[in-house]
Amino acid sequence: MTVPRDFQEPARCRPDLVIGRDELFVQAREQLVRGGSVLLHGPAGIGKSTVLRALATEYGEAAHTVLRCSATESESHLPFLALADLFGLVLDDVSDKLPAAQRTALESALTGRGESTLQRDGLALRLAVLSALRALAAEGPVLVVADDMQWLDPASLELLGFAARRLGDIPVRMLCAVRTDGPEYDRHLRALPQDSLALRFNPLTRAQVAALLDHRGYTGLQRSTVRDIHRTSGGNPFYALELGRALSENPTPPRPGEPLPVPTSLRALVLSRLQMLSEEARRTLLVASAGARPTPALLHAAGRGDAEAEMAQAAALGLLATETEGPAVRFAHPLISAALYAEAPAQERRDAHRALSTAASDPIERARHLALATIGTDPEVAARLAEAAALARDRGAPSMAASLGLLSARHTPADSVPAPDVRRLTAAEDAITAGELDLARDIARDVLTRATVPADRVRAWIIVIDTAGHAMTEVDAVFPQALADAGDDPELLALIRYQLAWRALLVEGDFDEARGEAAHSAALAARAGDRYNELMALSFQAQLETLMGHPDAPATIKRALKEPQDPRVACHHNGAGYSRFRWLIMSDQLPEARATVTALLREVRRRGSVESEVHFLRGVAETELRSGHCGRALDLARESLLMARDTGIGEVASAVLASLAEASGGQVERALELAREAVDHAEENGDQMYESRGLAALGYAQLVAGDAQGAVRSLRRVRELEHGLGITDPARGRWQGDLAEALVRIGETGEAQDVIDVTRVNALRLGRESVLAVLDRAEALVRAARGEVDAALVQLTSVQDRLAKLGYGLEEARAAFALARLRTRRPGPTSYDEAARLFRRCRALPWLRQVEAAALARPAEPEPTHTVASDGLDGLEGLASMERQVAALVMEGATNREIAARLFISVKTVEATLTRVYRKLGIRSRVDIVRLAAGRRP
């Protein structure tokens, strides 16, 4: 059918489209812009139609005529139906432009009069479709949109293919979507013009499914539930949304170990095929659906003697995958297994689990099946489940341990020792380790509604506090209640004092108070004989003292590393191992720091501790960034940020590091966005510590972007915050050199020198060699701004050598860049090759763009005799570095957008820079810059 240019479909929600499909959308859009055609293919519900409609809406505006068809399975046997959809409303417009025979054949096919067939009117019909498209294209571009091509009637599909192969340069684009379960799309691609682009839609990742559910309003789902939705849906967005809807409509969420509720809309997709199975085959598949890793051998051990024949029957119906790797039985789609299990009566499910509880070889699997086969409390079943949870914990599967622990609590009699709530709290602590904070918080809140034992109540309060993360203001009311429950018990008080130390740091920003609380906690834990919590408190005290530049920091680290040790502390993200890593990286011992944090990351991955993994990923990324491996740092920082957002753990800290990595080796605009996001979240949480870190990242990104004024504003605020927090170690944030450099750029050399002098005192006291070198680099810029160019050159040469020896690759490259810039002020040729080489080695792309721009701005010959007014030339010489780069590109004729891309800055920054250039040069337009440049040539 024809769609006029002013027609618009109902607005689609763009966020649905871009979640997991942005790259596909961009590829399709670029193909259409080039005048090509696109075929979208993938399984049902994968999102093809959503993207197709969005593309058709966007590009329908550029087309003079849009022809649409969307067939259904029930209509696929009707000949020429798709052809009628496409050309029905334009037949009158084109019929008089067709030869008589073609017109008659086309009218007969579209109206049904005359019983036209491909056998009788084949050539005339084929030519008529081609002629009609040519006639429409003569009036303007044509877009043909065909959804669900698999249901197009064969006659229409054949006619479209004939015309498509002969369109040549005629402005007819085709945008089609077809359902395929595999890569077999060639038959449909032949119905499109040559060189059409075929795009496969793959399943969404778990993070993308979580974002989609959140966008659709299915918020508040626990991480384990989102994981189950992703697994059951197979990453299919339609299935995931239907499962999310079913959960939102179900007042009682499934308990641990239970499957998700499968709505009728999804069951109907597979139940019709299940009804074609024999009763025994259906029971065999039910046992397979209940097993974690079903194999033919397991099914035999569970009493299914004819498993092979019954599986062959299921595979013939498309219920099981016909090509599997290894002996495992694999369903064609996870939804089939879920629907089969959901449809089975409760007793049949329990029978399947009972059979598997003896057939499974793994003790964890046997215990899980035993629990799901048991109704009511049973101390023996509860004990086996608790043992299985401990085994899962030792294997590094804390999520499974939490699930088994909750099953154990459910089957534990009320008067047992340990009590059901004790087992629930253990499960909650496992959930925290697994990053499932919502689940842990819900368990703890539930226990607090009935617990009376002080130890249980304090333990639950600590879980509530832990799940708040950095947003500790949200749990302020918890501390008085926890202290009241603890009474004078030193072991319980030690737990609360440890959390109060964190609160003092994150909420109050008081390092002295935080250090005092940590020391108090360590003393209480030692009095109670609680070595684990004593070591945790000592480790935190050591971290605080390191950040403060406190002289006791090395001694406290030694105390925290003293035997006897607890293996849980050794690899904890707040343990002594991480404290040692922080000390090493702040003391410029980069190889040792890398080895330490890499070993910690390896261990926590083995143990399955998600929270610590997020922290240690950041640690490795930070070490790589300091070492000048910007590409590697960027990959790790992005991985950490993705995991942090997926789990809700350490999002602000991960955003800060990702911002630094993006500004150094990625996209500066993205760096600015991440830094502002981190600052906003830290302010909302009342977290002054990370507010300062976010502002430091923002200031660095602004400096890289050429926004010196913005960098000064951000970094001055960091200086105020850290002064109030009592942070004296400049190696903590390493922002002081950036502030001094930004101040020089805006002409505030006095303040820049003050920042350098104050920071140098603490850097000398603590022996921070890399900080001292960066301060000397900034001081050289101050000297150069004051006219002491020779002294500045000597100082920068020394700085570059010192940074190279310390292993700070990016800082070394920045020193080489500053050196090359200063040399441009001296007579004779100047080369930026050394700076470019060093930045290229670091993969520091934003900095490399600046070097390239500076090299372009530098004249290749000695300065010629001036032939324009001296005022204009003096003004040009007085431009700041970024202003000269922008002016140089203007002289080349570059647009603002091209300048932004070349210099890796925003268009707004280019516009603001040009405004300053005009003001300084006393001119009004870009043309005046070009004239000024022309006047400087011989």
XYZ file of N, CA, C and O in Angstrom, residues 427-591:
660
model
N 22.351 -17.372 53.898
C 21.994 -17.261 52.481
C 22.060 -15.808 52.010
O 22.499 -15.527 50.894
N 21.653 -14.882 52.876
C 21.708 -13.462 52.515
C 23.155 -13.013 52.325
O 23.466 -12.240 51.404
N 24.050 -13.487 53.182
C 25.468 -13.123 53.034
C 26.051 -13.716 51.748
O 26.872 -13.075 51.075
N 25.623 -14.919 51.388
C 26.039 -15.490 50.101
C 25.494 -14.655 48.950
O 26.176 -14.462 47.935
N 24.271 -14.170 49.092
C 23.677 -13.341 48.046
C 24.469 -12.052 47.852
O 24.659 -11.590 46.719
N 24.962 -11.465 48.947
C 25.793 -10.253 48.830
C 27.070 -10.585 48.058
O 27.492 -9.839 47.165
N 27.690 -11.699 48.396
C 28.900 -12.114 47.686
C 28.632 -12.269 46.197
O 29.464 -11.917 45.357
N 27.449 -12.789 45.865
C 27.084 -12.994 44.461
C 26.623 -11.724 43.784
O 26.344 -11.727 42.580
N 26.520 -10.631 44.531
C 26.062 -9.374 43.947
C 24.558 -9.234 43.882
O 24.053 -8.308 43.249
N 23.817 -10.121 44.545
C 22.354 -10.071 44.520
C 21.869 -9.311 45.758
O 21.327 -9.876 46.709
N 22.068 -7.995 45.708
C 21.843 -7.159 46.884
C 20.363 -7.079 47.256
O 20.020 -7.048 48.445
N 19.504 -6.998 46.272
C 18.074 -6.909 46.562
C 17.589 -8.139 47.315
O 16.802 -8.030 48.266
N 18.022 -9.307 46.880
C 17.630 -10.544 47.550
C 18.133 -10.552 48.990
O 17.382 -10.883 49.919
N 19.395 -10.154 49.184
C 19.960 -10.142 50.542
C 19.192 -9.185 51.440
O 18.873 -9.513 52.598
N 18.876 -8.003 50.937
C 18.142 -7.015 51.737
C 16.752 -7.541 52.099
O 16.308 -7.406 53.243
N 16.073 -8.157 51.152
C 14.734 -8.694 51.429
C 14.778 -9.776 52.505
O 13.911 -9.841 53.385
N 15.797 -10.639 52.438
C 15.923 -11.702 53.444
C 16.144 -11.094 54.824
O 15.500 -11.488 55.819
N 17.058 -10.125 54.906
C 17.374 -9.519 56.207
C 16.164 -8.802 56.787
O 15.869 -8.924 57.996
N 15.458 -8.044 55.986
C 14.263 -7.345 56.472
C 13.215 -8.344 56.965
O 12.537 -8.097 57.975
N 13.091 -9.448 56.247
C 12.122 -10.474 56.660
C 12.517 -11.069 58.018
O 11.666 -11.238 58.903
N 13.794 -11.354 58.211
C 14.254 -11.928 59.483
C 14.021 -10.946 60.628
O 13.612 -11.336 61.742
N 14.232 -9.666 60.389
C 14.066 -8.660 61.444
C 12.625 -8.543 61.930
O 12.384 -8.056 63.044
N 11.663 -8.983 61.141
C 10.264 -8.896 61.568
C 9.943 -9.845 62.715
O 8.945 -9.648 63.414
N 10.798 -10.867 62.934
C 10.481 -11.841 63.981
C 11.656 -12.222 64.875
O 11.480 -12.846 65.919
N 12.892 -11.879 64.488
C 14.065 -12.302 65.262
C 14.102 -11.605 66.612
O 13.799 -10.414 66.728
N 14.502 -12.339 67.646
C 14.637 -11.783 68.996
C 16.044 -11.953 69.549
O 16.431 -11.257 70.494
N 16.835 -12.870 68.981
C 18.206 -13.095 69.444
C 19.072 -11.925 69.005
O 19.105 -11.589 67.803
N 19.797 -11.239 69.917
C 20.601 -10.063 69.539
C 21.578 -10.333 68.394
O 21.728 -9.513 67.489
N 22.250 -11.479 68.441
C 23.235 -11.780 67.395
C 22.570 -11.852 66.020
O 23.119 -11.372 65.024
N 21.383 -12.457 65.963
C 20.662 -12.557 64.681
C 20.229 -11.174 64.204
O 20.320 -10.860 63.008
N 19.771 -10.363 65.118
C 19.280 -9.036 64.736
C 20.435 -8.150 64.239
O 20.321 -7.481 63.213
N 21.548 -8.160 64.959
C 22.696 -7.346 64.531
C 23.211 -7.843 63.180
O 23.539 -7.050 62.289
N 23.259 -9.147 63.032
C 23.702 -9.718 61.751
C 22.798 -9.262 60.612
O 23.276 -8.915 59.519
N 21.503 -9.235 60.856
C 20.548 -8.772 59.838
C 20.725 -7.286 59.561
O 20.665 -6.843 58.399
N 20.939 -6.485 60.625
C 21.151 -5.050 60.423
C 22.397 -4.803 59.572
O 22.404 -3.919 58.693
N 23.463 -5.566 59.828
C 24.701 -5.398 59.058
C 24.451 -5.706 57.584
O 24.975 -5.030 56.685
N 23.622 -6.717 57.307
C 23.287 -7.052 55.911
C 22.542 -5.886 55.265
O 22.816 -5.504 54.118
N 21.606 -5.290 55.995
C 20.864 -4.135 55.461
C 21.830 -2.990 55.152
O 21.734 -2.334 54.104
N 22.783 -2.748 56.064
C 23.758 -1.672 55.844
C 24.646 -1.995 54.640
O 24.912 -1.139 53.792
N 25.126 -3.236 54.565
C 26.010 -3.633 53.465
C 25.338 -3.451 52.105
O 25.975 -3.049 51.131
N 24.048 -3.756 52.035
C 23.361 -3.674 50.745
C 23.089 -2.233 50.328
O 22.718 -1.995 49.179
N 23.277 -1.276 51.241
C 23.087 0.136 50.878
C 24.268 0.670 50.086
O 24.152 1.706 49.423
N 25.419 -0.040 50.144
C 26.586 0.425 49.402
C 27.044 1.785 49.891
O 27.166 2.042 51.089
N 27.288 2.707 48.939
C 27.745 4.050 49.294
C 26.601 4.970 49.701
O 26.850 6.076 50.183
N 25.365 4.529 49.489
C 24.208 5.362 49.846
C 23.856 5.141 51.315
O 22.732 4.759 51.667
N 24.803 5.405 52.202
C 24.622 5.072 53.612
C 23.659 6.018 54.323
O 23.178 5.694 55.415
N 23.382 7.165 53.718
C 22.394 8.050 54.339
C 21.023 7.398 54.367
O 20.184 7.754 55.198
N 20.792 6.431 53.466
C 19.501 5.757 53.408
C 19.285 4.832 54.601
O 18.155 4.422 54.864
N 20.352 4.476 55.305
C 20.221 3.538 56.428
C 20.671 4.187 57.736
O 21.065 3.489 58.680
N 20.623 5.511 57.808
C 21.028 6.197 59.043
C 20.241 5.717 60.256
O 20.779 5.606 61.367
N 18.956 5.438 60.045
C 18.111 5.030 61.167
C 18.460 3.646 61.696
O 18.025 3.259 62.794
N 19.234 2.888 60.929
C 19.561 1.516 61.320
C 20.563 1.497 62.475
O 20.478 0.639 63.374
N 21.517 2.428 62.494
C 22.620 2.350 63.452
C 22.162 2.404 64.917
O 22.623 1.585 65.723
N 21.272 3.317 65.308
C 20.829 3.298 66.712
C 20.144 1.982 67.095
O 20.353 1.477 68.215
N 19.358 1.426 66.184
C 18.681 0.159 66.476
C 19.700 -0.979 66.604
O 19.581 -1.847 67.479
N 20.704 -0.969 65.726
C 21.714 -2.021 65.794
C 22.529 -1.917 67.083
O 22.832 -2.939 67.723
N 22.881 -0.691 67.480
C 23.637 -0.517 68.727
C 22.822 -0.962 69.935
O 23.353 -1.564 70.877
N 21.525 -0.672 69.912
C 20.656 -1.098 71.019
C 20.593 -2.618 71.099
O 20.625 -3.210 72.184
N 20.508 -3.281 69.919
C 20.463 -4.744 69.908
C 21.794 -5.354 70.353
O 21.809 -6.446 70.942
N 22.918 -4.660 70.085
C 24.232 -5.213 70.418
C 24.514 -5.171 71.913
O 25.266 -6.010 72.430
N 23.941 -4.192 72.622
C 24.199 -4.075 74.055
C 25.666 -3.821 74.299
O 26.262 -2.914 73.715
N 26.278 -4.632 75.192
C 27.712 -4.453 75.491
C 28.539 -5.628 74.977
O 29.650 -5.870 75.441
N 28.006 -6.374 74.034
C 28.719 -7.508 73.449
C 29.822 -6.983 72.529
O 29.534 -6.354 71.509
N 31.104 -7.217 72.849
C 32.192 -6.640 72.029
C 32.201 -7.153 70.598
O 32.549 -6.413 69.669
N 31.835 -8.412 70.389
C 31.840 -8.967 69.029
C 30.805 -8.272 68.158
O 31.079 -7.914 67.005
N 29.604 -8.065 68.727
C 28.548 -7.394 67.966
C 28.875 -5.912 67.785
O 28.637 -5.337 66.715
N 29.410 -5.288 68.828
C 29.776 -3.872 68.728
C 30.870 -3.654 67.682
O 30.884 -2.630 66.992
N 31.784 -4.619 67.570
C 32.860 -4.496 66.578
C 32.279 -4.414 65.165
O 32.749 -3.635 64.318
N 31.235 -5.218 64.906
C 30.597 -5.197 63.581
C 30.007 -3.821 63.276
O 30.147 -3.291 62.166
N 29.339 -3.242 64.266
C 28.658 -1.957 64.039
C 29.671 -0.826 63.938
O 29.522 0.088 63.102
N 30.725 -0.858 64.776
C 31.735 0.190 64.715
C 32.453 0.187 63.359
O 32.830 1.243 62.842
N 32.631 -0.977 62.796
C 33.242 -1.073 61.470
C 32.368 -0.348 60.434
O 32.869 0.413 59.600
N 31.058 -0.556 60.499
C 30.146 0.126 59.578
C 30.103 1.626 59.862
O 29.978 2.439 58.939
N 30.213 2.009 61.139
C 30.235 3.442 61.473
C 31.499 4.116 60.925
O 31.469 5.317 60.594
N 32.581 3.360 60.844
C 33.797 3.912 60.238
C 33.536 4.250 58.773
O 33.937 5.321 58.279
N 32.843 3.374 58.076
C 32.501 3.643 56.676
C 31.556 4.844 56.570
O 31.688 5.676 55.669
N 30.622 4.916 57.490
C 29.693 6.044 57.445
C 30.431 7.366 57.663
O 30.156 8.372 56.995
N 31.363 7.373 58.602
C 32.121 8.603 58.867
C 32.877 9.052 57.623
O 32.990 10.249 57.341
N 33.379 8.084 56.867
C 34.118 8.426 55.657
C 33.185 8.901 54.544
O 33.397 9.968 53.954
N 32.142 8.109 54.255
C 31.319 8.364 53.078
C 30.304 9.476 53.282
O 30.015 10.232 52.354
N 29.750 9.572 54.482
C 28.690 10.549 54.725
C 29.254 11.833 55.328
O 28.970 12.936 54.861
N 30.058 11.677 56.374
C 30.593 12.855 57.054
C 31.856 13.386 56.389
O 32.210 14.555 56.563
N 32.549 12.519 55.642
C 33.798 12.959 55.035
C 34.874 13.250 56.061
O 35.761 14.079 55.828
N 34.827 12.567 57.190
C 35.754 12.831 58.286
C 36.728 11.663 58.417
O 36.391 10.606 58.975
N 37.940 11.835 57.909
C 38.920 10.754 57.932
C 39.372 10.438 59.351
O 39.596 9.272 59.700
N 39.530 11.441 60.173
C 39.985 11.198 61.550
C 38.955 10.364 62.310
O 39.305 9.414 63.019
N 37.678 10.729 62.172
C 36.639 9.958 62.857
C 36.570 8.540 62.307
O 36.426 7.570 63.075
N 36.663 8.416 60.982
C 36.606 7.087 60.371
C 37.767 6.220 60.859
O 37.588 5.035 61.184
N 38.957 6.800 60.938
C 40.117 6.048 61.414
C 39.929 5.627 62.870
O 40.251 4.486 63.254
N 39.364 6.523 63.677
C 39.127 6.183 65.076
C 38.125 5.053 65.223
O 38.309 4.135 66.046
N 37.042 5.087 64.434
C 36.031 4.018 64.501
C 36.618 2.690 64.044
O 36.321 1.633 64.624
N 37.455 2.715 62.997
C 38.059 1.475 62.513
C 38.984 0.884 63.576
O 38.976 -0.337 63.817
N 39.778 1.732 64.211
C 40.675 1.257 65.270
C 39.880 0.699 66.450
O 40.255 -0.330 67.045
N 38.763 1.376 66.809
C 37.900 0.903 67.883
C 37.314 -0.462 67.537
O 37.265 -1.382 68.370
N 36.876 -0.627 66.292
C 36.322 -1.908 65.860
C 37.360 -3.019 65.948
O 37.061 -4.129 66.417
N 38.585 -2.728 65.508
C 39.638 -3.746 65.571
C 39.920 -4.166 67.011
O 40.106 -5.356 67.303
N 39.934 -3.198 67.933
C 40.193 -3.516 69.338
C 39.065 -4.359 69.924
O 39.313 -5.321 70.666
N 37.813 -4.018 69.615
C 36.663 -4.797 70.115
C 36.693 -6.218 69.568
O 36.440 -7.190 70.295
N 36.984 -6.352 68.266
C 37.028 -7.687 67.672
C 38.145 -8.521 68.276
O 37.982 -9.728 68.512
N 39.295 -7.894 68.555
C 40.400 -8.626 69.179
C 40.013 -9.093 70.572
O 40.330 -10.225 70.979
N 39.296 -8.249 71.327
C 38.844 -8.632 72.671
C 37.870 -9.804 72.620
O 37.867 -10.660 73.515
N 37.075 -9.850 71.537
C 36.094 -10.935 71.408
C 36.685 -12.179 70.760
O 36.001 -13.204 70.659
N 37.934 -12.109 70.322
C 38.550 -13.254 69.650
C 38.043 -13.462 68.232
O 38.137 -14.560 67.693
N 37.526 -12.397 67.635
C 36.981 -12.473 66.271
C 38.056 -11.993 65.305
O 38.145 -10.811 64.973
N 38.897 -12.923 64.856
C 40.039 -12.555 64.026
C 39.603 -11.990 62.673
O 40.236 -11.063 62.156
N 38.557 -12.530 62.089
C 38.091 -12.057 60.781
C 37.769 -10.570 60.830
O 38.273 -9.774 60.024
N 36.925 -10.165 61.759
C 36.521 -8.766 61.814
C 37.653 -7.860 62.315
O 37.711 -6.682 61.955
N 38.567 -8.412 63.120
C 39.738 -7.625 63.517
C 40.587 -7.290 62.298
O 41.008 -6.139 62.112
N 40.810 -8.278 61.418
C 41.615 -8.053 60.227
C 40.919 -7.095 59.259
O 41.565 -6.247 58.624
N 39.599 -7.216 59.136
C 38.866 -6.313 58.250
C 38.975 -4.869 58.739
O 39.180 -3.941 57.946
N 38.834 -4.681 60.036
C 38.920 -3.328 60.592
C 40.329 -2.764 60.444
O 40.523 -1.585 60.109
N 41.356 -3.594 60.688
C 42.732 -3.135 60.519
C 43.020 -2.773 59.060
O 43.718 -1.789 58.774
N 42.477 -3.558 58.137
C 42.685 -3.284 56.711
C 42.063 -1.947 56.327
O 42.655 -1.164 55.564
N 40.872 -1.682 56.849
C 40.219 -0.417 56.536
C 40.980 0.749 57.163
O 41.160 1.805 56.549
N 41.452 0.539 58.388
C 42.254 1.576 59.040
C 43.504 1.869 58.212
O 43.886 3.039 58.031
N 44.116 0.836 57.662
C 45.312 1.023 56.836
C 44.985 1.800 55.568
O 45.755 2.677 55.147
N 43.841 1.503 54.941
C 43.445 2.248 53.738
C 43.247 3.727 54.058
O 43.666 4.611 53.292
N 42.589 3.996 55.171
C 42.342 5.382 55.559
C 43.653 6.114 55.805
O 43.848 7.256 55.353
N 44.551 5.474 56.501
C 45.833 6.117 56.811
C 46.655 6.338 55.552
O 47.373 7.340 55.430
N 46.532 5.421 54.592
C 47.229 5.600 53.314
C 46.711 6.836 52.590
O 47.482 7.653 52.077
N 45.385 6.983 52.551
C 44.783 8.140 51.884
C 45.121 9.447 52.601
O 45.272 10.494 51.977
N 45.208 9.378 53.915
C 45.509 10.572 54.702
C 46.980 10.953 54.636
O 47.359 12.054 55.052
N 47.820 10.028 54.151
C 49.259 10.271 54.234
C 49.743 10.153 55.660
O 50.732 10.795 56.047
N 49.057 9.357 56.468
C 49.385 9.214 57.885
C 50.660 8.387 58.043
O 50.826 7.361 57.367
N 51.564 8.771 58.915
C 52.829 8.031 59.058
C 52.657 6.613 59.582
O 53.560 5.787 59.433
N 51.495 6.307 60.217
C 51.293 4.963 60.763
C 50.832 3.960 59.715
O 50.662 2.768 60.028
N 50.578 4.392 58.477
C 49.996 3.499 57.468
C 50.822 2.226 57.252
O 50.258 1.114 57.282
N 52.146 2.300 57.036
C 52.899 1.047 56.824
C 52.806 0.094 58.005
O 52.674 -1.123 57.823
N 52.835 0.623 59.227
C 52.761 -0.241 60.409
C 51.393 -0.905 60.510
O 51.288 -2.088 60.876
N 50.344 -0.166 60.178
C 48.999 -0.747 60.244
C 48.828 -1.835 59.185
O 48.190 -2.870 59.434
N 49.389 -1.637 57.994
C 49.334 -2.674 56.963
C 50.039 -3.936 57.448
O 49.541 -5.055 57.262
N 51.184 -3.776 58.113
C 51.897 -4.951 58.650
C 51.044 -5.671 59.686
O 51.012 -6.910 59.731
N 50.360 -4.924 60.544
C 49.471 -5.560 61.527
C 48.354 -6.326 60.843
O 47.987 -7.429 61.258
N 47.815 -5.736 59.750
C 46.721 -6.393 59.039
C 47.193 -7.642 58.301
O 46.386 -8.549 58.046
N 48.472 -7.706 57.962
C 49.011 -8.869 57.250
C 49.642 -9.903 58.193
O 50.119 -10.943 57.749
N 49.623 -9.614 59.496
C 50.252 -10.501 60.469
C 49.430 -11.781 60.639
O 48.212 -11.792 60.558
N 50.114 -12.891 60.876
C 49.447 -14.171 61.128
C 48.867 -14.184 62.545
O 49.384 -13.491 63.428
N 47.806 -14.956 62.779
C 47.119 -15.816 61.793
C 46.214 -14.996 60.878
O 45.608 -14.013 61.309
N 46.142 -15.427 59.619
C 45.300 -14.765 58.636
C 44.000 -15.540 58.441
O 43.882 -16.697 58.831
N 43.045 -14.872 57.857
C 41.785 -15.501 57.485
C 41.696 -15.425 55.963
O 41.773 -14.334 55.399
N 41.547 -16.552 55.265
C 41.540 -16.523 53.794
C 40.432 -15.656 53.217
O 40.560 -15.147 52.112
N 39.354 -15.473 53.973
C 38.259 -14.620 53.466
C 38.684 -13.162 53.399
O 38.193 -12.405 52.553
N 39.610 -12.753 54.278
C 40.068 -11.368 54.298
C 41.120 -11.139 53.214
O 41.179 -10.070 52.608
N 41.918 -12.153 52.962
C 43.048 -11.998 52.053
C 42.617 -11.485 50.680
O 43.313 -10.678 50.063
N 41.463 -11.947 50.192
C 41.035 -11.546 48.852
C 39.771 -10.693 48.891
O 39.093 -10.542 47.864
N 39.442 -10.149 50.041
C 38.276 -9.256 50.136
C 38.665 -7.876 49.616
O 39.794 -7.416 49.808
N 37.718 -7.188 48.985
C 38.051 -5.884 48.410
C 38.322 -4.828 49.468
O 38.847 -3.751 49.143
N 37.987 -5.104 50.723
C 38.368 -4.203 51.808
C 39.387 -4.862 52.735
O 39.574 -4.423 53.868
N 40.040 -5.905 52.227
C 40.995 -6.633 53.039
C 42.410 -6.094 52.916
O 42.687 -5.120 52.210
N 43.327 -6.779 53.608
C 44.712 -6.308 53.660
C 45.392 -6.388 52.303
O 46.264 -5.569 51.982
N 45.015 -7.369 51.487
C 45.612 -7.491 50.160
C 45.342 -6.263 49.314
O 46.248 -5.747 48.637
N 44.114 -5.778 49.372
C 43.786 -4.592 48.578
C 44.416 -3.340 49.191
O 44.815 -2.427 48.468
N 44.520 -3.309 50.528
C 45.215 -2.181 51.173
C 46.665 -2.115 50.702
O 47.209 -1.034 50.438
N 47.285 -3.286 50.596
C 48.666 -3.317 50.120
C 48.738 -2.843 48.671
O 49.673 -2.113 48.289
N 47.776 -3.258 47.853
C 47.752 -2.803 46.462
C 47.663 -1.283 46.389
O 48.392 -0.649 45.625
N 46.776 -0.677 47.214
C 46.643 0.778 47.188
C 47.958 1.446 47.591
O 48.361 2.462 47.022
N 48.620 0.877 48.575
C 49.895 1.444 49.030
C 50.937 1.358 47.908
O 51.667 2.312 47.641
N 50.984 0.229 47.201
C 51.959 0.040 46.132
C 51.719 1.020 44.988
O 52.661 1.632 44.476
N 50.470 1.185 44.575
C 50.201 2.041 43.423
C 50.399 3.513 43.774
O 50.808 4.314 42.936
N 50.146 3.873 45.028
C 50.382 5.257 45.434
C 51.863 5.528 45.661
O 52.293 6.678 45.653
N 52.640 4.460 45.849
C 54.091 4.600 46.065
C 54.881 4.389 44.784
O 56.097 4.161 44.841
N 54.202 4.391 43.629
C 54.851 4.291 42.311
C 55.466 2.923 42.037
O 56.334 2.796 41.162
N 55.025 1.911 42.727
C 55.531 0.561 42.481
C 54.539 -0.177 41.570
O 53.839 -1.100 41.978
N 54.501 0.255 40.314
C 53.472 -0.223 39.392
C 53.572 -1.715 39.077
O 52.534 -2.399 39.060
N 54.749 -2.289 38.783
C 54.788 -3.739 38.505
C 54.274 -4.578 39.671
O 53.518 -5.527 39.480
